[in-house]
């Protein structure tokens, strides 16, 4: 095959220059807690969390260990090729995904973020997904809500309590930056729910695009509906997968290699392995399975659950599941860990499959594929999508585990009534210029980077709800909140609420209306991200015990970019009493100074 000089040079660069900033192998983690000598980890009763245990200890009451876990992150633009296709991306400390943050429950996590994004320059901010941020809502990392963006060339130090334990991730919350690579895993060790031998560590699953996030975002606002949804190209596990370069467009000059390699995990025979699965993608639902091995689910998001077994999982963007995978003592062969994002007709992922290798001795021995029949059936259910309405209904009902199956270890009951009930209708429509936008109660969100809502509320300024673009719902002094969310669109939405693990009280399908029934009201499922079915509904509730301005949004990057977002302002009377650190005002002054001389091209909602 003849190659032109551009392709030849590109392949040389691909092999000699850029692999240093592609995928990163996270090591197996220690059991059962993280130790340090500087400062010494306190071990009351033998553990950093003392006598607290999952079944009897309120998860909203973390210990305070006094230990500080410090990290330094530099976000920069680099060329990388995690699946063999060379593209510009955003990396953290020169790697994708970014460094692992590891702590014990009750530790303080401090991360200094340096914004070195250039060509072009952009602001940035990092969100610590799933952490409640009680008493520190300004550390939530959301520009236009909790802070001004970190200006180009500037730095900001986040400091917050590891107030939940389990598996999570961090990501940029500035426009669609995280779809370009600004993500990484978080592990917080806490009281174990079941015994295991080996902590395999994070298993980050991401859909992957060969176009930059700015191009995809601009397409999402197009008036031509046929190009609004840009197809994903590939999926990765811990930043690795092969890509079939023959699928690349003929006029695409980017260098590409089809043998970039897959992620590999070291297993041991006769052992129980903990896998921390995170859907850290931009858009795609993921179906996860391990060939020939059951998954024992022990946690969803940051909530430990009574263990149950399954052969596959469905994870929307932002959702996490901790599972135990047990191997037999006489097991010989390596096996595949696999995930698949939806293909046609449910979505347009070009290469929807991703596999990683679980190996015992030799990581170069490739096993025969042996997917569970249930996994194969689960990914084929999309074939029924076009047979409306029953085909769609069956699809929606199989997108997630029934609420009856997911019971938290520590019970927190739903109240018979809440102080207020808020009905939220999600719709897709066109604005005056014909661009497609997402709406919540007929308002589409657009953030103001220069004036964060939390900081305005702290100053007693509550006039911003008069502007529908801010899309603020002020719940005043209400002490508990129930939200009934209706989805008038066939697309499923992973809805994430900052500042809370909400109770998931009901899920409905087929344009039904909630009849007031709560699934297991004595102890409903809790999590911070839940899938709302297409043409369905979700009912959630939570105590208004965390004063702040909390985003509630779809975690599909292109949907929140197009306005599928509302800010929950909780207890503004108590927000006004916060003594917010002066660094927040200084960060805004730095941003204002930058924007006086540089025009910020806010191409979307800002989030």
Coordinates of C-alpha atoms in Angstrom, one line a residue:
X1 CA 0.0 0.0 0.0
X2 CA 1.4 3.4 -1.0
X3 CA 1.4 6.1 1.8
X4 CA 1.9 9.8 1.1
X5 CA 4.5 11.8 3.0
X6 CA 1.9 13.2 5.4
X7 CA 0.7 9.8 6.5
X8 CA 4.3 8.4 6.8
X9 CA 5.4 11.3 8.9
X10 CA 2.3 11.1 11.0
X11 CA 2.8 7.4 11.7
X12 CA 6.4 8.1 12.7
X13 CA 5.3 10.7 15.1
X14 CA 2.6 8.4 16.4
X15 CA 5.1 5.8 17.3
X16 CA 7.9 8.0 18.7
X17 CA 6.3 11.0 20.3
X18 CA 2.7 10.6 21.5
X19 CA 2.2 7.3 23.1
X20 CA 3.7 8.7 26.3
X21 CA 0.4 10.7 26.9
X22 CA -2.1 8.0 25.9
X23 CA -3.4 5.3 28.2
X24 CA -2.3 4.7 31.7
X25 CA -2.4 1.4 33.6
X26 CA -3.8 1.9 37.2
X27 CA -2.2 -0.6 39.6
X28 CA -4.2 -3.0 41.8
X29 CA -5.1 -1.2 45.0
X30 CA -4.4 -2.3 48.5
X31 CA -6.9 -3.8 50.9
X32 CA -8.7 -2.5 52.8
X33 CA -7.5 1.1 53.3
X34 CA -5.0 3.6 52.1
X35 CA -2.1 4.2 54.5
X36 CA 0.4 7.1 54.7
X37 CA 3.2 8.0 57.1
X38 CA 3.0 11.8 56.4
X39 CA 0.8 12.4 58.2
X40 CA 0.3 9.1 59.9
X41 CA -3.1 7.6 59.1
X42 CA -5.1 7.4 62.4
X43 CA -6.4 3.9 63.0
X44 CA -9.0 4.1 65.8
X45 CA -10.1 0.5 66.4
X46 CA -7.9 -0.7 63.6
X47 CA -9.4 1.3 60.7
X48 CA -9.4 5.0 59.6
X49 CA -13.2 5.0 60.0
X50 CA -13.1 3.5 63.5
X51 CA -16.1 1.4 64.4
X52 CA -18.3 2.6 61.6
X53 CA -19.7 -0.3 59.5
X54 CA -21.9 -0.2 56.4
X55 CA -25.0 -1.8 57.9
X56 CA -25.3 0.4 61.0
X57 CA -23.5 3.7 60.2
X58 CA -25.2 6.6 58.6
X59 CA -23.4 7.2 55.3
X60 CA -24.1 10.9 55.7
X61 CA -22.0 11.1 58.8
X62 CA -18.4 10.6 57.7
X63 CA -15.5 10.4 60.2
X64 CA -12.9 13.2 60.1
X65 CA -9.5 11.6 60.0
X66 CA -7.4 14.8 59.8
X67 CA -5.4 13.3 56.9
X68 CA -4.9 15.4 53.8
X69 CA -4.4 13.8 50.4
X70 CA -2.7 16.3 48.1
X71 CA -2.6 16.3 44.3
X72 CA -1.4 18.6 41.6
X73 CA -3.1 18.5 38.2
X74 CA -2.0 20.3 35.0
X75 CA -4.6 20.3 32.3
X76 CA -3.1 20.8 28.8
X77 CA -3.9 20.1 25.2
X78 CA -1.8 17.3 23.6
X79 CA -2.0 14.9 20.6
X80 CA -2.8 11.4 21.7
X81 CA -3.8 8.1 20.1
X82 CA -5.5 5.9 22.7
X83 CA -7.2 3.8 20.0
X84 CA -4.6 4.3 17.4
X85 CA -6.2 7.4 15.8
X86 CA -4.1 10.6 16.4
X87 CA -6.1 13.6 17.6
X88 CA -5.8 16.7 19.8
X89 CA -7.1 16.0 23.3
X90 CA -7.1 17.4 26.8
X91 CA -4.9 15.5 29.2
X92 CA -4.1 15.8 32.9
X93 CA -0.5 15.5 33.9
X94 CA 0.2 14.2 30.5
X95 CA -2.0 11.2 30.7
X96 CA -5.5 10.0 29.7
X97 CA -7.4 9.1 31.7
X98 CA -6.0 11.3 34.4
X99 CA -4.3 10.3 37.6
X100 CA -6.1 8.2 40.2
X101 CA -7.2 10.1 43.3
X102 CA -7.2 7.7 46.3
X103 CA -8.3 8.5 49.9
X104 CA -10.0 7.0 52.9
X105 CA -13.5 7.9 54.0
X106 CA -13.2 11.1 56.0
X107 CA -9.9 12.3 54.6
X108 CA -9.5 15.7 53.1
X109 CA -8.7 15.8 49.4
X110 CA -6.8 18.8 48.1
X111 CA -6.2 19.2 44.4
X112 CA -4.4 22.1 42.8
X113 CA -5.5 22.5 39.2
X114 CA -3.3 24.4 36.8
X115 CA -4.9 25.6 33.6
X116 CA -2.3 25.2 30.8
X117 CA -4.9 24.8 28.0
X118 CA -3.6 26.6 24.9
X119 CA -4.1 26.8 21.1
X120 CA -6.8 27.9 21.8
X121 CA -6.9 29.0 25.4
X122 CA -10.0 28.1 27.5
X123 CA -11.2 28.4 31.0
X124 CA -11.7 25.2 33.0
X125 CA -13.1 23.8 36.3
X126 CA -13.1 20.3 37.8
X127 CA -16.1 18.6 39.3
X128 CA -15.8 15.8 41.9
X129 CA -18.6 13.6 40.9
X130 CA -20.9 12.3 43.7
X131 CA -19.3 14.1 46.6
X132 CA -21.9 15.9 48.7
X133 CA -19.7 19.0 49.5
X134 CA -21.6 19.6 52.8
X135 CA -20.3 22.9 54.1
X136 CA -18.2 23.5 51.0
X137 CA -20.6 23.9 48.0
X138 CA -18.1 26.4 46.5
X139 CA -15.8 23.4 45.9
X140 CA -18.2 21.6 43.6
X141 CA -16.3 22.7 40.5
X142 CA -19.1 24.0 38.3
X143 CA -18.4 27.2 36.4
X144 CA -21.3 29.7 36.5
X145 CA -22.8 27.9 39.5
X146 CA -20.2 27.4 42.3
X147 CA -17.3 29.3 40.8
X148 CA -15.9 31.4 38.0
X149 CA -13.8 29.4 35.6
X150 CA -10.1 29.0 36.2
X151 CA -8.5 31.5 33.8
X152 CA -5.9 30.4 31.3
X153 CA -2.5 30.3 33.0
X154 CA -4.1 30.4 36.5
X155 CA -4.4 27.8 39.3
X156 CA -7.0 26.9 41.8
X157 CA -6.9 24.6 44.8
X158 CA -10.0 22.5 45.6
X159 CA -10.3 21.2 49.1
X160 CA -13.1 19.0 50.3
X161 CA -14.0 16.1 52.6
X162 CA -14.2 12.5 51.2
X163 CA -17.7 12.4 52.6
X164 CA -18.7 9.3 50.7
X165 CA -16.9 6.0 50.0
X166 CA -16.7 3.8 47.0
X167 CA -15.9 4.5 43.4
X168 CA -16.3 7.7 41.3
X169 CA -14.6 10.0 38.9
X170 CA -13.7 13.6 38.3
X171 CA -14.1 15.6 35.1
X172 CA -14.1 19.1 33.7
X173 CA -17.4 20.8 33.9
X174 CA -16.5 23.5 31.5
X175 CA -18.5 23.1 28.3
X176 CA -17.8 19.6 26.8
X177 CA -14.1 19.5 27.8
X178 CA -14.4 16.2 29.5
X179 CA -15.4 14.5 26.2
X180 CA -11.9 15.5 25.0
X181 CA -10.2 13.6 27.8
X182 CA -10.3 15.8 31.0
X183 CA -11.4 12.9 33.3
X184 CA -10.0 10.6 35.9
X185 CA -11.0 8.0 38.6
X186 CA -11.5 8.4 42.3
X187 CA -11.4 5.6 44.9
X188 CA -12.4 6.3 48.5
X189 CA -11.9 3.3 50.8
X190 CA -14.5 2.7 53.5
X191 CA -16.1 -0.1 55.5
X192 CA -16.3 -3.2 53.3
X193 CA -19.7 -4.7 52.6
X194 CA -18.4 -8.1 51.6
X195 CA -15.0 -9.7 51.7
X196 CA -12.7 -9.7 48.7
X197 CA -9.1 -10.6 48.0
X198 CA -7.9 -8.2 45.3
X199 CA -9.0 -4.6 44.5
X200 CA -8.5 -4.5 40.7
X201 CA -9.1 -0.7 40.9
X202 CA -11.0 1.5 38.5
X203 CA -12.5 0.3 35.2
X204 CA -13.3 3.4 33.3
X205 CA -15.5 2.9 30.3
X206 CA -15.8 5.8 27.9
X207 CA -17.3 6.3 24.5
X208 CA -14.8 8.0 22.3
X209 CA -14.9 10.6 19.5
X210 CA -12.4 11.4 16.8
X211 CA -13.8 14.9 16.4
X212 CA -13.1 17.6 19.1
X213 CA -15.8 18.5 21.5
X214 CA -16.2 22.0 20.0
X215 CA -17.2 20.5 16.6
X216 CA -19.6 18.1 18.2
X217 CA -21.2 20.8 20.4
X218 CA -21.7 23.1 17.4
X219 CA -23.4 20.2 15.5
X220 CA -25.7 19.6 18.5
X221 CA -27.1 23.1 18.0
X222 CA -27.8 22.6 14.3
X223 CA -31.2 23.3 12.8
X224 CA -30.9 20.2 10.7
X225 CA -32.0 17.4 13.0
X226 CA -30.4 14.7 11.0
X227 CA -26.9 15.9 12.1
X228 CA -27.7 17.0 15.7
X229 CA -26.6 13.6 17.1
X230 CA -22.9 13.1 16.2
X231 CA -22.1 9.4 16.2
X232 CA -19.5 8.1 18.7
X233 CA -16.6 6.4 16.9
X234 CA -15.3 3.9 19.5
X235 CA -15.4 2.9 23.2
X236 CA -12.4 2.5 25.5
X237 CA -11.6 0.8 28.8
X238 CA -9.1 2.7 30.9
X239 CA -8.2 4.7 27.8
X240 CA -7.5 1.7 25.5
X241 CA -9.0 -0.1 22.6
X242 CA -8.2 -1.0 19.0
X243 CA -9.8 0.9 16.1
X244 CA -10.4 -0.5 12.7
X245 CA -8.7 2.2 10.7
X246 CA -10.4 1.1 7.5
X247 CA -13.6 2.7 8.9
X248 CA -11.8 6.1 8.7
X249 CA -13.1 8.5 6.1
X250 CA -11.1 8.4 2.9
X251 CA -10.4 12.1 3.0
X252 CA -9.3 12.0 6.7
X253 CA -5.5 12.7 6.8
X254 CA -5.1 11.8 10.5
X255 CA -2.5 9.0 11.2
X256 CA -4.1 5.8 12.4
X257 CA -2.9 2.4 13.6
X258 CA -5.3 -0.5 14.1
X259 CA -3.3 -2.3 16.8
X260 CA -3.1 0.3 19.6
X261 CA -3.8 -2.4 22.2
X262 CA -6.4 -3.1 24.9
X263 CA -6.5 -2.8 28.7
X264 CA -5.2 -5.8 30.7
X265 CA -6.0 -6.7 34.3
X266 CA -4.1 -9.2 36.4
X267 CA -6.3 -11.8 38.1
X268 CA -5.5 -14.7 40.4
X269 CA -7.1 -18.1 40.5
X270 CA -9.4 -18.9 43.4
X271 CA -9.7 -15.3 44.4
X272 CA -12.5 -12.6 44.7
X273 CA -11.7 -9.5 42.7
X274 CA -13.3 -6.1 43.2
X275 CA -13.9 -4.1 40.0
X276 CA -14.9 -0.5 40.2
X277 CA -16.8 0.2 37.0
X278 CA -17.4 3.8 36.0
X279 CA -19.2 5.1 32.9
X280 CA -17.1 8.1 32.3
X281 CA -18.2 8.7 28.8
X282 CA -19.9 11.7 27.1
X283 CA -23.1 10.1 25.8
X284 CA -23.4 6.3 25.4
X285 CA -25.2 3.9 27.7
X286 CA -22.8 0.9 28.3
X287 CA -23.6 -2.7 28.7
X288 CA -20.9 -4.4 30.8
X289 CA -20.1 -8.1 31.3
X290 CA -17.3 -10.5 32.1
X291 CA -17.1 -13.7 30.0
X292 CA -18.1 -16.8 32.0
X293 CA -18.2 -15.0 35.4
X294 CA -21.1 -13.7 37.4
X295 CA -21.0 -10.2 38.7
X296 CA -21.9 -9.7 42.4
X297 CA -23.1 -6.1 42.7
X298 CA -22.2 -4.5 46.1
X299 CA -22.6 -0.8 45.4
X300 CA -24.3 1.6 43.0
X301 CA -22.7 5.1 42.8
X302 CA -21.6 5.9 46.3
X303 CA -24.3 3.7 47.9
X304 CA -23.5 0.1 49.2
X305 CA -26.3 -2.3 48.4
X306 CA -27.4 -5.7 49.6
X307 CA -25.3 -8.0 47.2
X308 CA -27.1 -9.5 44.2
X309 CA -25.8 -11.4 41.2
X310 CA -26.2 -10.6 37.5
X311 CA -24.5 -11.5 34.3
X312 CA -24.4 -8.0 32.8
X313 CA -24.9 -4.4 33.9
X314 CA -26.3 -1.3 32.2
X315 CA -24.6 2.0 33.1
X316 CA -25.6 5.5 32.0
X317 CA -23.1 8.3 31.9
X318 CA -22.0 9.2 35.4
X319 CA -23.2 5.9 37.0
X320 CA -20.8 3.6 38.9
X321 CA -21.2 0.0 40.0
X322 CA -18.8 -2.0 42.3
X323 CA -18.8 -5.7 41.6
X324 CA -17.1 -8.8 42.9
X325 CA -15.8 -11.3 40.3
X326 CA -14.7 -14.7 41.7
X327 CA -12.4 -17.0 39.8
X328 CA -12.2 -20.8 40.3
X329 CA -9.1 -22.4 41.9
X330 CA -8.6 -24.6 38.8
X331 CA -9.4 -22.0 36.2
X332 CA -6.8 -22.0 33.4
X333 CA -7.8 -19.7 30.6
X334 CA -7.7 -15.9 30.3
X335 CA -11.0 -14.3 29.6
X336 CA -12.5 -11.1 28.3
X337 CA -14.0 -8.1 30.1
X338 CA -16.4 -6.4 27.7
X339 CA -18.7 -3.5 27.2
X340 CA -20.9 -2.4 24.3
X341 CA -22.6 0.9 23.6
X342 CA -25.8 1.0 21.6
X343 CA -25.5 0.6 17.8
X344 CA -28.1 1.2 15.2
X345 CA -31.1 1.7 15.4
X346 CA -30.8 2.9 19.0
X347 CA -27.7 5.0 18.3
X348 CA -25.0 5.4 15.7
X349 CA -21.8 4.3 17.4
X350 CA -19.5 3.3 14.6
X351 CA -17.5 0.7 16.6
X352 CA -19.6 0.0 19.7
X353 CA -17.6 -2.9 21.2
X354 CA -14.7 -2.7 23.6
X355 CA -12.9 -5.5 25.3
X356 CA -10.2 -5.8 28.0
X357 CA -8.2 -8.8 28.9
X358 CA -8.3 -10.6 32.3
X359 CA -5.2 -12.7 32.5
X360 CA -3.6 -15.1 35.1
X361 CA -0.1 -15.8 33.8
X362 CA 0.6 -14.6 30.3
X363 CA -1.0 -11.3 29.2
X364 CA -0.3 -12.1 25.6
X365 CA -2.5 -15.2 25.4
X366 CA -5.8 -14.2 23.7
X367 CA -8.8 -16.4 24.8
X368 CA -11.7 -17.4 22.8
X369 CA -14.7 -15.0 23.2
X370 CA -17.3 -16.5 25.5
X371 CA -19.9 -13.8 26.2
X372 CA -22.9 -14.7 28.3
X373 CA -26.1 -15.4 26.3
X374 CA -27.9 -12.9 28.5
X375 CA -25.3 -10.2 27.6
X376 CA -25.8 -11.0 23.9
X377 CA -29.6 -10.8 24.3
X378 CA -29.3 -7.5 26.2
X379 CA -27.4 -5.8 23.4
X380 CA -29.6 -7.2 20.7
X381 CA -32.8 -5.8 22.3
X382 CA -32.1 -2.6 20.2
X383 CA -33.3 -4.6 17.2
X384 CA -36.8 -4.2 18.5
X385 CA -36.5 -0.4 18.8
X386 CA -38.3 0.2 15.5
X387 CA -41.3 -1.9 16.5
X388 CA -43.2 0.8 18.3
X389 CA -44.6 1.0 20.8
X390 CA -43.9 -2.4 22.4
X391 CA -40.4 -2.7 21.1
X392 CA -39.4 0.6 22.7
X393 CA -41.2 -0.3 25.9
X394 CA -39.3 -3.6 26.2
X395 CA -36.0 -1.8 25.5
X396 CA -36.6 0.9 28.1
X397 CA -37.6 -1.7 30.8
X398 CA -34.3 -3.5 30.2
X399 CA -32.1 -0.4 30.4
X400 CA -31.5 -0.8 34.2
X401 CA -31.9 -3.1 37.1
X402 CA -35.4 -3.0 38.6
X403 CA -35.7 -0.8 41.7
X404 CA -36.8 -3.8 43.7
X405 CA -33.4 -5.4 43.2
X406 CA -31.3 -2.6 44.6
X407 CA -31.7 -2.2 48.3
X408 CA -29.2 0.0 50.2
X409 CA -27.4 -1.6 53.2
X410 CA -28.2 1.4 55.4
X411 CA -32.0 2.1 55.4
X412 CA -33.3 5.6 54.8
X413 CA -37.0 5.7 54.4
X414 CA -39.0 7.9 52.1
X415 CA -41.3 10.4 53.9
X416 CA -45.1 9.9 53.2
X417 CA -45.2 13.5 52.1
X418 CA -42.5 16.1 51.4
X419 CA -42.5 19.8 52.1
X420 CA -42.8 20.5 48.4
X421 CA -43.2 18.5 45.2
X422 CA -41.7 19.8 42.0
X423 CA -42.9 18.5 38.6
X424 CA -40.3 18.8 35.8
X425 CA -41.0 18.3 32.1
X426 CA -38.1 17.6 29.8
X427 CA -38.7 18.4 26.1
X428 CA -36.7 18.9 22.9
X429 CA -37.6 22.0 20.7
X430 CA -36.2 24.7 18.5
X431 CA -35.5 28.3 19.4
X432 CA -36.2 31.3 17.2
X433 CA -33.2 30.7 15.0
X434 CA -34.2 27.1 14.4
X435 CA -31.5 25.5 16.6
X436 CA -32.5 22.4 18.5
X437 CA -32.3 22.8 22.3
X438 CA -33.4 20.8 25.4
X439 CA -35.8 22.4 27.8
X440 CA -36.8 21.9 31.4
X441 CA -40.3 23.3 32.0
X442 CA -40.0 25.3 28.8
X443 CA -36.7 26.9 29.8
X444 CA -33.3 26.1 28.4
X445 CA -30.2 26.9 30.5
X446 CA -27.3 29.1 29.6
X447 CA -24.7 29.9 32.3
X448 CA -23.1 33.1 33.1
X449 CA -19.4 32.4 33.8
X450 CA -18.8 35.9 35.3
X451 CA -21.5 35.6 38.0
X452 CA -21.8 32.2 39.7
X453 CA -25.3 31.6 41.2
X454 CA -23.9 30.4 44.6
X455 CA -21.8 33.5 45.1
X456 CA -24.7 35.8 44.1
X457 CA -27.0 33.9 46.6
X458 CA -24.4 34.3 49.3
X459 CA -24.6 38.1 48.8
X460 CA -28.3 38.0 49.1
X461 CA -28.9 38.5 45.3
X462 CA -31.9 36.4 44.4
X463 CA -33.1 38.3 41.3
X464 CA -31.5 36.0 38.8
X465 CA -34.5 33.6 38.6
X466 CA -36.3 36.3 36.7
X467 CA -34.0 35.5 33.7
X468 CA -35.3 32.2 32.2
X469 CA -31.9 31.4 30.8
X470 CA -30.5 30.9 34.3
X471 CA -33.2 28.2 34.9
X472 CA -33.1 28.4 38.7
X473 CA -35.6 26.7 41.0
X474 CA -35.4 28.4 44.4
X475 CA -36.9 26.0 47.1
X476 CA -36.6 28.5 49.9
X477 CA -36.9 27.1 53.4
X478 CA -38.5 23.8 52.3
X479 CA -36.9 21.0 54.4
X480 CA -37.6 18.1 51.9
X481 CA -38.1 18.0 48.2
X482 CA -39.8 15.5 45.8
X483 CA -39.2 15.8 42.1
X484 CA -41.4 14.1 39.5
X485 CA -39.4 14.2 36.2
X486 CA -41.3 13.5 32.9
X487 CA -39.4 12.7 29.7
X488 CA -41.4 13.6 26.6
X489 CA -38.7 12.2 24.2
X490 CA -37.6 8.7 23.3
X491 CA -34.0 9.3 24.4
X492 CA -33.1 8.0 27.8
X493 CA -31.4 10.6 30.1
X494 CA -29.0 9.9 32.9
X495 CA -30.0 12.6 35.4
X496 CA -27.4 13.6 37.9
X497 CA -28.0 15.7 41.0
X498 CA -25.1 17.4 42.7
X499 CA -24.9 17.6 46.5
X500 CA -27.2 14.6 47.2
X501 CA -27.7 10.9 47.0
X502 CA -31.4 11.0 46.2
X503 CA -34.0 8.4 46.9
X504 CA -35.3 6.8 43.6
X505 CA -38.9 6.2 44.5
X506 CA -40.5 5.2 41.2
X507 CA -39.7 4.7 37.5
X508 CA -42.4 4.7 34.8
X509 CA -42.7 3.9 31.1
X510 CA -44.9 4.4 28.0
X511 CA -46.0 7.9 28.8
X512 CA -47.6 6.9 32.1
X513 CA -48.3 9.3 34.9
X514 CA -47.0 8.6 38.4
X515 CA -49.8 7.3 40.6
X516 CA -48.1 8.0 43.9
X517 CA -46.7 4.5 44.4
X518 CA -43.2 4.3 46.0
X519 CA -41.0 1.2 45.5
X520 CA -40.0 -0.1 48.9
X521 CA -40.7 3.1 50.8
X522 CA -39.0 1.9 53.9
X523 CA -35.6 1.8 52.1
X524 CA -35.7 2.9 48.4
X525 CA -32.7 2.8 46.1
X526 CA -30.4 5.8 46.5
X527 CA -27.8 7.2 44.1
X528 CA -26.7 10.4 42.5
X529 CA -27.4 9.5 38.8
X530 CA -30.4 7.6 37.5
X531 CA -31.7 6.8 34.0
X532 CA -35.0 8.4 33.1
X533 CA -36.6 6.2 30.4
X534 CA -37.6 7.6 27.0
X535 CA -41.3 8.5 27.2
X536 CA -41.2 7.7 30.9
X537 CA -40.8 9.3 34.3
X538 CA -38.7 9.2 37.4
X539 CA -39.6 10.2 41.0
X540 CA -36.9 11.2 43.4
X541 CA -36.8 12.8 46.9
X542 CA -34.2 14.2 49.2
X543 CA -33.8 16.1 52.4
X544 CA -33.0 19.8 52.0
X545 CA -30.1 19.5 54.4
X546 CA -27.3 20.8 52.2
X547 CA -27.6 24.5 51.6
X548 CA -26.2 25.3 48.2
X549 CA -26.8 25.8 44.5
X550 CA -26.9 22.3 43.1
X551 CA -27.0 21.4 39.4
X552 CA -29.6 18.9 38.3
X553 CA -28.9 17.9 34.7
X554 CA -28.6 15.2 32.1
X555 CA -25.1 13.8 32.0
X556 CA -25.1 13.3 28.2
X557 CA -22.5 16.0 27.4
X558 CA -24.4 17.2 24.3
X559 CA -27.7 17.4 26.1
X560 CA -26.5 19.6 29.0
X561 CA -24.6 21.6 26.5
X562 CA -28.0 22.3 24.8
X563 CA -29.6 23.4 28.0
X564 CA -31.0 20.2 29.7
X565 CA -30.3 21.6 33.2
X566 CA -31.8 23.3 36.2
X567 CA -30.2 24.7 39.4
X568 CA -31.7 23.6 42.7
X569 CA -31.2 26.5 45.1
X570 CA -31.5 24.9 48.6
X571 CA -32.0 27.0 51.7
X572 CA -30.9 30.4 50.4
X573 CA -31.4 31.7 54.0
X574 CA -28.5 29.5 55.1
X575 CA -26.4 30.1 52.0
X576 CA -26.3 33.8 53.0
X577 CA -24.6 32.8 56.3
X578 CA -21.7 31.0 54.6
X579 CA -18.2 32.5 55.0
X580 CA -17.0 31.7 51.5
X581 CA -13.2 31.7 51.2
X582 CA -11.7 34.8 49.5
X583 CA -10.1 32.6 46.9
X584 CA -13.5 32.3 45.2
X585 CA -13.7 36.1 44.7
X586 CA -10.0 36.1 43.5
X587 CA -10.8 33.4 41.0
X588 CA -13.6 35.6 39.6
X589 CA -11.3 38.6 39.5
X590 CA -8.7 36.6 37.5
X591 CA -11.4 35.5 35.1
X592 CA -12.8 39.0 34.7
X593 CA -9.4 40.3 34.0
X594 CA -8.9 37.6 31.3
X595 CA -12.3 38.3 29.7
X596 CA -11.6 42.0 29.5
X597 CA -8.9 41.4 26.9
X598 CA -9.9 38.0 25.4
X599 CA -13.3 37.2 24.0
X600 CA -14.7 33.9 25.4
X601 CA -16.6 32.0 22.7
X602 CA -19.3 30.4 24.8
X603 CA -20.6 28.0 22.2
X604 CA -23.1 26.2 24.5
X605 CA -24.8 26.3 27.9
X606 CA -21.3 26.6 29.4
X607 CA -21.6 23.2 31.1

